[in-house]
Amino acid sequence: MTDQNEALRRRGLAFLRSKKALIHNAKVTMAYAGAKRLIAVIKANGYGHGDVWVARTLYDNLHVHDFAVATLAEGERVRQAMPEEEVQIVLLGVQPAEFAPEMVAQRLAPVAGSLDWLLRAVAALTQSDTNGVLSVHLAVDTGMGRLGAKSQEELAAMVDFVRTCPKLSLAGVMTHFATADEDNPGYYCQQLADFMKMVTGLGIEKDKWHLANSGSALFHRDDVPTDNIRVGSVLYGYNPAMQDRALPVELKPVASLVGRLWGVHLLKKGESLSYGATYTAKKDQWVGTIPIGYADGLKRVLSGMSVLVNGKREKILGRITMDQIVISLSERVPINTQVTFIGRDGEEEITIEEMADFGHTIPHELLTGFSDRIPRVDVAE
Ligand SMILES: *Cc1c(COP(=O)(O)O)cnc(C)c1O
C-alpha cells in the first residue's frame, strides 16, 4: 500500500481515504434509518474510493455482506477479492442475459427487468449445461424508466416463473427512486405507492424488499420500508441533496484530495498563462504549478475553483490542462508545499459538495471521475 508521503513525492497527488469515516457513515446511517441490512453500493470503483477497499472494510468491521455494483466486470473483480460464501454481490445495471452462466459461476445476482430477460437467462444456462442456480432480484419500474416490471401482471408473471424454474431463485425485489433527495414528495410518494400496489399480494417476504437509496434513508425513513437499505453516497460521507436539504445525521467525508506544488515562480505583470491565455497578471504575482489536470478527473469546468494552501484560499488560474494547473499564491511558498483540493486545511475546508456546486454537477460525478493516475492512500483519521 502506498503511503501518503511517498505518493506525494512520486506523483505529487494523493486521494486520501478514511476507513474510520466509512465505518462511521455506515453505522450512523443504519441507526438513523433503522436498517437491519445494508446493501453497500460500490459500483464505479466504490464511487472512486476503491470497490474492494470499501467492501473489505465494511465486511471486516461491520460484517456487511451485501454489495452492489453495476457491471459484470465490476462484479467479477469484487468476487475475486471477496470469495466468502455469505457475501452477496448484486448487479444493478441492465445486463446481457447470455452471460447468466458467468453470473452463476461467480455467484453474482443480477437485477432482472422483465420475463423476457429471465427466459433468455435460463436459455443460456440450459445451453451451457450450468448446474448452479442464478439468484435474481426483480426490478419494478416505478418511475426511473431504466428497467423493471411496469404492472402487477408483469411482475406476477416474473415471480411465478422464478418460483417454478429450478435454475432460478428469488433473492429480492426492488425499485429505485428518482427524487429521493429532492423536496418533491409528489413523485416520490407516487413511486412508493406504485411499488406497494405491485408487490403486495405476491407473497414476497418483506426481508427481500430493498428500495431505499441514500436520499430515502436520510429524508424518507418514515415513508419507506428501511429494513434493508441500498445506499452509496451516504457511505462516502456526502449529502446527496447538496445544499438543498440539511443532513439529519453527521456524515464524515471519506475522501480528501491533496497535491504538491512542484513549481513556484513569479508571473510578471502583463504575462498570461495556460491555453487560450485567458488569465493575465494585473501585477507581479507568485504562482505555483501542480501535476493535476482533467485527465486525473479535475474537470475543465473547475477552472477558477478555490484550493487551500497553508490554510488560505487560493484560486486555479486560467484553464485546467490535461496534466497540470497553475494556482495563485498570496505569498512565495517553498516547493513541495501541500495543496488541498478537497478537505480541510486549518480553519478552511473545501467539500466535495462545494466543488460539485462550482462545476454545476453532483459529487458522484466528480468522485467517480478521479482517475487511477491518482494514488489511493489510506489515512488514520
Ligand atoms: C446507484 C444506485 C444506488 C445508490 O444510490 P445513492 O443515491 O448513492 O445511495 C441504489 N440503487 C440503484 C439501483 C443504483 O443504481
Short mmCIF file of C-alpha atoms and ligand atoms in Angstrom, two decimals:
data_model
loop_
_atom_site.label_atom_id
_atom_site.label_comp_id
_atom_site.label_asym_id
_atom_site.label_seq_id
_atom_site.Cartn_x
_atom_site.Cartn_y
_atom_site.Cartn_z
CA MET A 1 0.00 0.00 0.00
CA THR A 2 1.25 3.45 -0.88
CA ASP A 3 1.98 5.81 1.92
CA GLN A 4 0.92 9.44 1.71
CA ASN A 5 4.40 10.95 1.61
CA GLU A 6 5.59 8.51 -1.00
CA ALA A 7 2.52 9.17 -3.19
CA LEU A 8 3.08 12.91 -2.92
CA ARG A 9 6.81 12.58 -3.51
CA ARG A 10 6.45 10.43 -6.62
CA ARG A 11 3.19 11.60 -8.10
CA GLY A 12 2.50 14.94 -6.44
CA LEU A 13 -1.07 13.78 -5.74
CA ALA A 14 -2.96 11.59 -3.30
CA PHE A 15 -6.59 10.57 -2.99
CA LEU A 16 -6.81 10.05 0.77
CA ARG A 17 -9.46 7.73 2.16
CA SER A 18 -10.50 7.08 5.73
CA LYS A 19 -11.79 3.70 6.89
CA LYS A 20 -12.87 5.31 10.13
CA ALA A 21 -15.13 7.74 8.28
CA LEU A 22 -16.58 4.96 6.11
CA ILE A 23 -17.42 2.81 9.13
CA HIS A 24 -18.88 5.82 10.95
CA ASN A 25 -21.12 6.72 8.00
CA ALA A 26 -22.39 3.16 7.58
CA LYS A 27 -23.17 2.91 11.28
CA VAL A 28 -24.97 6.22 11.69
CA THR A 29 -26.99 5.77 8.51
CA MET A 30 -28.15 2.30 9.51
CA ALA A 31 -29.02 3.51 13.00
CA TYR A 32 -30.89 6.55 11.72
CA ALA A 33 -32.85 4.60 9.11
CA GLY A 34 -33.45 1.70 11.47
CA ALA A 35 -31.91 -0.68 8.94
CA LYS A 36 -31.15 -4.31 9.69
CA ARG A 37 -29.30 -4.97 6.47
CA LEU A 38 -27.06 -2.73 4.42
CA ILE A 39 -26.57 -3.36 0.73
CA ALA A 40 -23.49 -1.22 0.18
CA VAL A 41 -23.40 0.26 -3.30
CA ILE A 42 -19.81 0.10 -4.54
CA LYS A 43 -20.30 0.50 -8.29
CA ALA A 44 -17.86 2.61 -10.30
CA ASN A 45 -14.97 1.51 -8.12
CA GLY A 46 -16.78 2.40 -4.93
CA TYR A 47 -17.66 5.90 -6.20
CA GLY A 48 -13.95 6.32 -6.86
CA HIS A 49 -12.80 5.21 -3.39
CA GLY A 50 -11.93 1.61 -4.37
CA ASP A 51 -14.68 -1.03 -4.51
CA VAL A 52 -12.73 -3.82 -2.86
CA TRP A 53 -11.38 -1.44 -0.24
CA VAL A 54 -14.92 -0.40 0.69
CA ALA A 55 -16.25 -3.96 0.67
CA ARG A 56 -13.38 -5.34 2.74
CA THR A 57 -13.61 -2.53 5.28
CA LEU A 58 -17.35 -2.91 5.77
CA TYR A 59 -17.19 -6.70 5.90
CA ASP A 60 -14.29 -6.90 8.33
CA ASN A 61 -15.55 -4.20 10.67
CA LEU A 62 -19.35 -4.31 10.47
CA HIS A 63 -19.98 -7.70 8.94
CA VAL A 64 -21.76 -6.11 5.99
CA HIS A 65 -22.06 -8.86 3.40
CA ASP A 66 -24.27 -7.44 0.65
CA PHE A 67 -22.68 -5.34 -2.05
CA ALA A 68 -24.00 -3.87 -5.28
CA VAL A 69 -22.13 -3.00 -8.45
CA ALA A 70 -23.29 -2.01 -11.91
CA THR A 71 -21.45 -4.26 -14.35
CA LEU A 72 -20.39 -7.85 -14.74
CA ALA A 73 -16.70 -6.91 -14.77
CA GLU A 74 -17.10 -4.99 -11.52
CA GLY A 75 -18.89 -7.97 -10.00
CA GLU A 76 -16.19 -10.38 -11.07
CA ARG A 77 -13.47 -8.19 -9.59
CA VAL A 78 -15.22 -7.84 -6.24
CA ARG A 79 -16.00 -11.57 -6.16
CA GLN A 80 -12.33 -12.41 -6.63
CA ALA A 81 -11.44 -10.35 -3.61
CA MET A 82 -14.47 -11.44 -1.57
CA PRO A 83 -14.89 -15.18 -2.08
CA GLU A 84 -16.72 -15.67 1.23
CA GLU A 85 -19.83 -17.81 0.89
CA GLU A 86 -22.09 -15.32 2.65
CA VAL A 87 -21.02 -12.36 0.52
CA GLN A 88 -23.73 -11.44 -1.96
CA ILE A 89 -22.90 -9.29 -4.97
CA VAL A 90 -25.84 -7.69 -6.77
CA LEU A 91 -25.55 -6.43 -10.36
CA LEU A 92 -27.73 -3.31 -10.51
CA GLY A 93 -27.44 -2.34 -14.14
CA VAL A 94 -29.10 -3.80 -17.18
CA GLN A 95 -27.11 -6.90 -18.23
CA PRO A 96 -26.88 -9.16 -21.26
CA ALA A 97 -28.82 -12.30 -20.29
CA GLU A 98 -26.48 -14.52 -22.29
CA PHE A 99 -23.88 -14.05 -19.53
CA ALA A 100 -26.06 -15.84 -16.97
CA PRO A 101 -23.60 -18.80 -16.81
CA GLU A 102 -20.77 -16.44 -15.83
CA MET A 103 -23.03 -14.89 -13.20
CA VAL A 104 -23.75 -18.30 -11.71
CA ALA A 105 -20.08 -19.25 -11.77
CA GLN A 106 -19.09 -16.05 -9.94
CA ARG A 107 -22.18 -16.02 -7.71
CA LEU A 108 -23.38 -12.65 -8.97
CA ALA A 109 -27.04 -11.80 -8.51
CA PRO A 110 -28.40 -9.68 -11.36
CA VAL A 111 -31.41 -7.43 -11.27
CA ALA A 112 -33.89 -8.79 -13.81
CA GLY A 113 -36.13 -6.31 -15.56
CA SER A 114 -38.55 -8.49 -17.49
CA LEU A 115 -39.87 -12.00 -18.05
CA ASP A 116 -38.15 -11.96 -21.41
CA TRP A 117 -34.81 -11.35 -19.70
CA LEU A 118 -35.40 -14.29 -17.34
CA LEU A 119 -36.31 -16.56 -20.26
CA ARG A 120 -33.14 -15.62 -22.11
CA ALA A 121 -31.03 -16.12 -18.99
CA VAL A 122 -32.49 -19.58 -18.44
CA ALA A 123 -31.96 -20.47 -22.10
CA ALA A 124 -28.29 -19.51 -21.73
CA LEU A 125 -27.97 -21.61 -18.57
CA THR A 126 -29.58 -24.61 -20.26
CA GLN A 127 -27.39 -24.28 -23.30
CA SER A 128 -24.20 -24.08 -21.28
CA ASP A 129 -25.11 -27.02 -19.00
CA THR A 130 -24.61 -24.85 -15.94
CA ASN A 131 -25.64 -26.70 -12.83
CA GLY A 132 -25.84 -23.86 -10.34
CA VAL A 133 -28.79 -21.63 -9.63
CA LEU A 134 -28.98 -17.97 -10.64
CA SER A 135 -30.14 -15.68 -7.81
CA VAL A 136 -32.15 -12.81 -9.20
CA HIS A 137 -33.58 -9.58 -7.88
CA LEU A 138 -36.74 -8.49 -9.65
CA ALA A 139 -36.91 -4.84 -10.62
CA VAL A 140 -40.10 -2.84 -10.52
CA ASP A 141 -40.06 0.29 -12.63
CA THR A 142 -41.95 2.93 -10.72
CA GLY A 143 -40.52 5.98 -12.41
CA MET A 144 -36.83 5.70 -13.26
CA GLY A 145 -37.67 4.26 -16.65
CA ARG A 146 -34.48 2.20 -16.87
CA LEU A 147 -35.66 -1.35 -16.26
CA GLY A 148 -38.33 -3.31 -14.44
CA ALA A 149 -41.90 -4.56 -14.47
CA LYS A 150 -44.46 -1.82 -15.03
CA SER A 151 -47.58 -3.63 -13.87
CA GLN A 152 -48.56 -6.19 -11.28
CA GLU A 153 -49.40 -8.74 -14.02
CA GLU A 154 -45.91 -8.37 -15.43
CA LEU A 155 -44.29 -8.71 -12.02
CA ALA A 156 -46.53 -11.65 -11.06
CA ALA A 157 -45.52 -13.47 -14.25
CA MET A 158 -41.85 -12.95 -13.37
CA VAL A 159 -42.35 -14.14 -9.80
CA ASP A 160 -44.24 -17.24 -10.97
CA PHE A 161 -41.56 -18.08 -13.45
CA VAL A 162 -38.75 -17.70 -10.91
CA ARG A 163 -40.63 -19.84 -8.38
CA THR A 164 -41.23 -22.66 -10.81
CA CYS A 165 -37.89 -22.64 -12.60
CA PRO A 166 -35.26 -24.78 -10.82
CA LYS A 167 -32.45 -22.74 -12.37
CA LEU A 168 -33.57 -19.53 -10.66
CA SER A 169 -34.02 -18.38 -7.11
CA LEU A 170 -35.64 -15.21 -5.85
CA ALA A 171 -33.19 -13.08 -3.89
CA GLY A 172 -35.08 -9.81 -3.80
CA VAL A 173 -37.48 -7.30 -5.25
CA MET A 174 -36.52 -3.68 -5.70
CA THR A 175 -37.24 -0.31 -7.20
CA HIS A 176 -35.21 2.87 -7.48
CA PHE A 177 -36.33 6.40 -6.62
CA ALA A 178 -35.79 9.34 -8.92
CA THR A 179 -36.36 12.21 -6.49
CA ALA A 180 -35.47 10.87 -3.03
CA ASP A 181 -33.12 13.75 -2.27
CA GLU A 182 -35.44 16.47 -3.58
CA ASP A 183 -38.17 18.34 -1.86
CA ASN A 184 -40.65 16.84 -4.29
CA PRO A 185 -42.80 14.45 -2.26
CA GLY A 186 -45.35 14.01 -5.03
CA TYR A 187 -43.20 11.99 -7.39
CA TYR A 188 -41.56 10.09 -4.55
CA CYS A 189 -44.85 9.10 -2.95
CA GLN A 190 -46.28 8.02 -6.28
CA GLN A 191 -43.29 5.73 -6.86
CA LEU A 192 -43.65 4.27 -3.40
CA ALA A 193 -47.41 3.75 -3.76
CA ASP A 194 -46.90 2.06 -7.14
CA PHE A 195 -44.30 -0.29 -5.68
CA MET A 196 -46.59 -1.25 -2.80
CA LYS A 197 -49.51 -1.81 -5.14
CA MET A 198 -47.48 -4.04 -7.44
CA VAL A 199 -45.63 -6.06 -4.82
CA THR A 200 -48.36 -6.53 -2.24
CA GLY A 201 -50.20 -9.80 -2.66
CA LEU A 202 -47.40 -11.62 -4.46
CA GLY A 203 -46.15 -13.24 -1.28
CA ILE A 204 -42.60 -11.98 -1.48
CA GLU A 205 -41.17 -11.86 2.05
CA LYS A 206 -40.60 -8.33 3.26
CA ASP A 207 -37.00 -9.07 4.12
CA LYS A 208 -36.39 -9.37 0.38
CA TRP A 209 -37.58 -5.85 -0.43
CA HIS A 210 -34.94 -3.21 -0.94
CA LEU A 211 -35.96 0.24 -2.02
CA ALA A 212 -34.16 2.86 -0.01
CA ASN A 213 -31.27 4.70 -1.63
CA SER A 214 -29.33 7.40 0.26
CA GLY A 215 -31.96 10.09 -0.15
CA SER A 216 -34.65 7.70 1.11
CA ALA A 217 -32.63 6.59 4.12
CA LEU A 218 -31.93 10.20 5.10
CA PHE A 219 -35.10 12.03 4.16
CA HIS A 220 -37.88 9.41 3.96
CA ARG A 221 -37.19 6.91 6.71
CA ASP A 222 -40.77 7.21 7.94
CA ASP A 223 -42.31 6.74 4.50
CA VAL A 224 -40.42 3.84 3.03
CA PRO A 225 -39.52 0.36 4.32
CA THR A 226 -35.93 0.62 5.55
CA ASP A 227 -35.19 -2.82 6.99
CA ASN A 228 -32.91 -3.13 4.00
CA ILE A 229 -31.22 -0.05 2.63
CA ARG A 230 -29.30 0.06 -0.63
CA VAL A 231 -27.08 3.10 -0.37
CA GLY A 232 -23.94 4.61 -1.85
CA SER A 233 -23.50 8.36 -1.34
CA VAL A 234 -24.07 8.39 2.41
CA LEU A 235 -21.37 5.77 2.94
CA TYR A 236 -18.88 8.09 1.30
CA GLY A 237 -19.95 10.87 3.61
CA TYR A 238 -21.57 13.48 1.46
CA ASN A 239 -25.03 14.88 1.14
CA PRO A 240 -26.85 13.61 -1.97
CA ALA A 241 -29.10 16.67 -1.75
CA MET A 242 -26.08 19.03 -1.65
CA GLN A 243 -27.13 22.38 -0.14
CA ASP A 244 -30.84 21.87 -0.80
CA ARG A 245 -31.51 19.86 2.35
CA ALA A 246 -29.69 19.68 5.67
CA LEU A 247 -28.34 16.28 6.71
CA PRO A 248 -30.21 14.74 9.66
CA VAL A 249 -27.05 12.89 10.78
CA GLU A 250 -23.41 13.84 10.87
CA LEU A 251 -21.56 12.23 7.99
CA LYS A 252 -17.80 12.31 7.62
CA PRO A 253 -16.24 12.70 4.18
CA VAL A 254 -14.27 9.56 3.39
CA ALA A 255 -12.17 11.13 0.66
CA SER A 256 -9.87 14.08 0.51
CA LEU A 257 -7.66 15.10 -2.36
CA VAL A 258 -4.28 16.72 -1.91
CA GLY A 259 -1.34 17.58 -4.10
CA ARG A 260 2.03 19.22 -4.04
CA LEU A 261 3.36 22.39 -5.53
CA TRP A 262 6.10 21.12 -7.77
CA GLY A 263 6.86 24.52 -9.18
CA VAL A 264 6.71 28.04 -7.74
CA HIS A 265 7.52 31.08 -9.86
CA LEU A 266 6.83 34.75 -10.35
CA LEU A 267 4.35 35.75 -13.03
CA LYS A 268 5.18 39.26 -14.18
CA LYS A 269 2.59 41.98 -14.67
CA GLY A 270 1.05 41.56 -18.14
CA GLU A 271 2.09 37.92 -18.55
CA SER A 272 -0.60 35.33 -19.29
CA LEU A 273 -0.88 31.63 -18.67
CA SER A 274 -2.36 28.32 -19.89
CA TYR A 275 -4.30 27.53 -23.08
CA GLY A 276 -6.19 30.42 -24.53
CA ALA A 277 -4.09 32.76 -22.38
CA THR A 278 -7.29 33.56 -20.53
CA TYR A 279 -5.57 34.79 -17.37
CA THR A 280 -3.25 37.80 -17.37
CA ALA A 281 -1.42 39.07 -14.27
CA LYS A 282 -2.51 42.56 -13.26
CA LYS A 283 0.65 42.91 -11.17
CA ASP A 284 3.67 40.77 -10.40
CA GLN A 285 2.41 37.73 -8.51
CA TRP A 286 3.59 34.37 -7.19
CA VAL A 287 2.02 31.31 -8.76
CA GLY A 288 2.51 27.58 -8.34
CA THR A 289 2.24 24.54 -10.62
CA ILE A 290 0.66 21.25 -9.51
CA PRO A 291 0.72 18.00 -11.52
CA ILE A 292 -3.04 17.52 -11.79
CA GLY A 293 -5.34 18.02 -14.75
CA TYR A 294 -8.56 16.92 -16.32
CA ALA A 295 -7.03 13.52 -17.14
CA ASP A 296 -6.91 12.97 -13.38
CA GLY A 297 -10.56 13.93 -13.09
CA LEU A 298 -10.12 17.60 -12.20
CA LYS A 299 -12.64 18.62 -14.82
CA ARG A 300 -12.03 21.63 -17.02
CA VAL A 301 -15.20 23.30 -15.73
CA LEU A 302 -13.44 23.59 -12.36
CA SER A 303 -11.07 26.23 -13.77
CA GLY A 304 -11.30 29.19 -11.36
CA MET A 305 -12.14 26.95 -8.38
CA SER A 306 -10.59 27.56 -4.94
CA VAL A 307 -7.87 25.38 -3.43
CA LEU A 308 -6.22 25.59 0.01
CA VAL A 309 -2.60 26.42 0.69
CA ASN A 310 -1.39 26.90 4.28
CA GLY A 311 -4.97 27.25 5.47
CA LYS A 312 -5.80 30.00 2.96
CA ARG A 313 -7.91 30.01 -0.16
CA GLU A 314 -6.12 30.38 -3.47
CA LYS A 315 -7.52 30.01 -6.99
CA ILE A 316 -6.89 27.90 -10.05
CA LEU A 317 -5.73 30.43 -12.66
CA GLY A 318 -6.51 30.08 -16.35
CA ARG A 319 -7.61 26.83 -17.88
CA ILE A 320 -7.12 23.41 -16.33
CA THR A 321 -4.99 21.41 -18.78
CA MET A 322 -4.70 17.66 -19.17
CA ASP A 323 -1.89 17.21 -16.67
CA GLN A 324 -1.10 20.48 -14.90
CA ILE A 325 -2.66 23.51 -13.30
CA VAL A 326 -1.37 26.84 -12.08
CA ILE A 327 -2.71 28.42 -8.89
CA SER A 328 -2.39 31.83 -7.30
CA LEU A 329 -0.13 32.22 -4.26
CA SER A 330 -0.65 35.18 -1.98
CA GLU A 331 3.00 34.84 -0.95
CA ARG A 332 6.06 32.96 -2.03
CA VAL A 333 5.97 29.43 -0.55
CA PRO A 334 8.50 26.59 -0.77
CA ILE A 335 8.41 23.93 -3.42
CA ASN A 336 6.51 20.82 -2.25
CA THR A 337 4.06 22.82 -0.15
CA GLN A 338 0.82 20.83 0.19
CA VAL A 339 -2.29 21.93 -1.68
CA THR A 340 -5.76 20.73 -0.69
CA PHE A 341 -8.42 20.33 -3.36
CA ILE A 342 -10.96 18.51 -1.20
CA GLY A 343 -10.63 18.51 2.56
CA ARG A 344 -9.63 20.66 5.49
CA ASP A 345 -6.54 22.78 5.98
CA GLY A 346 -6.56 24.78 9.23
CA GLU A 347 -9.78 26.74 9.52
CA GLU A 348 -10.71 26.34 5.89
CA GLU A 349 -12.43 23.43 4.22
CA ILE A 350 -13.41 22.62 0.66
CA THR A 351 -16.07 19.94 0.47
CA ILE A 352 -16.91 17.73 -2.48
CA GLU A 353 -20.32 19.42 -2.40
CA GLU A 354 -18.68 22.83 -2.89
CA MET A 355 -16.62 21.50 -5.77
CA ALA A 356 -19.68 19.93 -7.37
CA ASP A 357 -21.65 23.12 -6.96
CA PHE A 358 -18.86 25.10 -8.62
CA GLY A 359 -18.80 22.63 -11.51
CA HIS A 360 -22.60 22.57 -11.89
CA THR A 361 -22.67 18.87 -11.20
CA ILE A 362 -23.09 16.38 -8.34
CA PRO A 363 -20.45 14.87 -6.04
CA HIS A 364 -20.93 11.39 -7.56
CA GLU A 365 -19.82 12.58 -10.97
CA LEU A 366 -16.63 14.15 -9.66
CA LEU A 367 -15.69 11.29 -7.32
CA THR A 368 -16.22 8.59 -9.93
CA GLY A 369 -14.17 10.68 -12.34
CA PHE A 370 -10.92 10.75 -10.34
CA SER A 371 -8.73 8.51 -12.44
CA ASP A 372 -6.35 5.80 -11.35
CA ARG A 373 -3.47 8.15 -12.13
CA ILE A 374 -4.10 9.43 -8.61
CA PRO A 375 -2.78 7.02 -5.98
CA ARG A 376 -5.35 5.95 -3.36
CA VAL A 377 -3.88 6.24 0.11
CA ASP A 378 -5.35 5.11 3.44
CA VAL A 379 -5.24 7.59 6.32
CA ALA A 380 -5.87 7.02 10.00
CA GLU A 381 -8.49 9.72 10.55
C1 LIG B 1 -26.50 3.94 -7.66
C2 LIG B 1 -27.68 3.24 -7.13
C3 LIG B 1 -27.98 3.26 -5.76
C4 LIG B 1 -27.22 4.10 -4.76
O1 LIG B 1 -27.67 5.43 -4.83
P1 LIG B 1 -27.21 6.52 -3.75
O2 LIG B 1 -28.08 7.68 -4.02
O3 LIG B 1 -25.77 6.82 -3.99
O4 LIG B 1 -27.44 5.93 -2.42
C5 LIG B 1 -29.02 2.47 -5.31
N1 LIG B 1 -29.76 1.74 -6.18
C6 LIG B 1 -29.53 1.73 -7.51
C7 LIG B 1 -30.40 0.91 -8.39
C8 LIG B 1 -28.50 2.49 -8.03
O5 LIG B 1 -28.29 2.49 -9.35
#
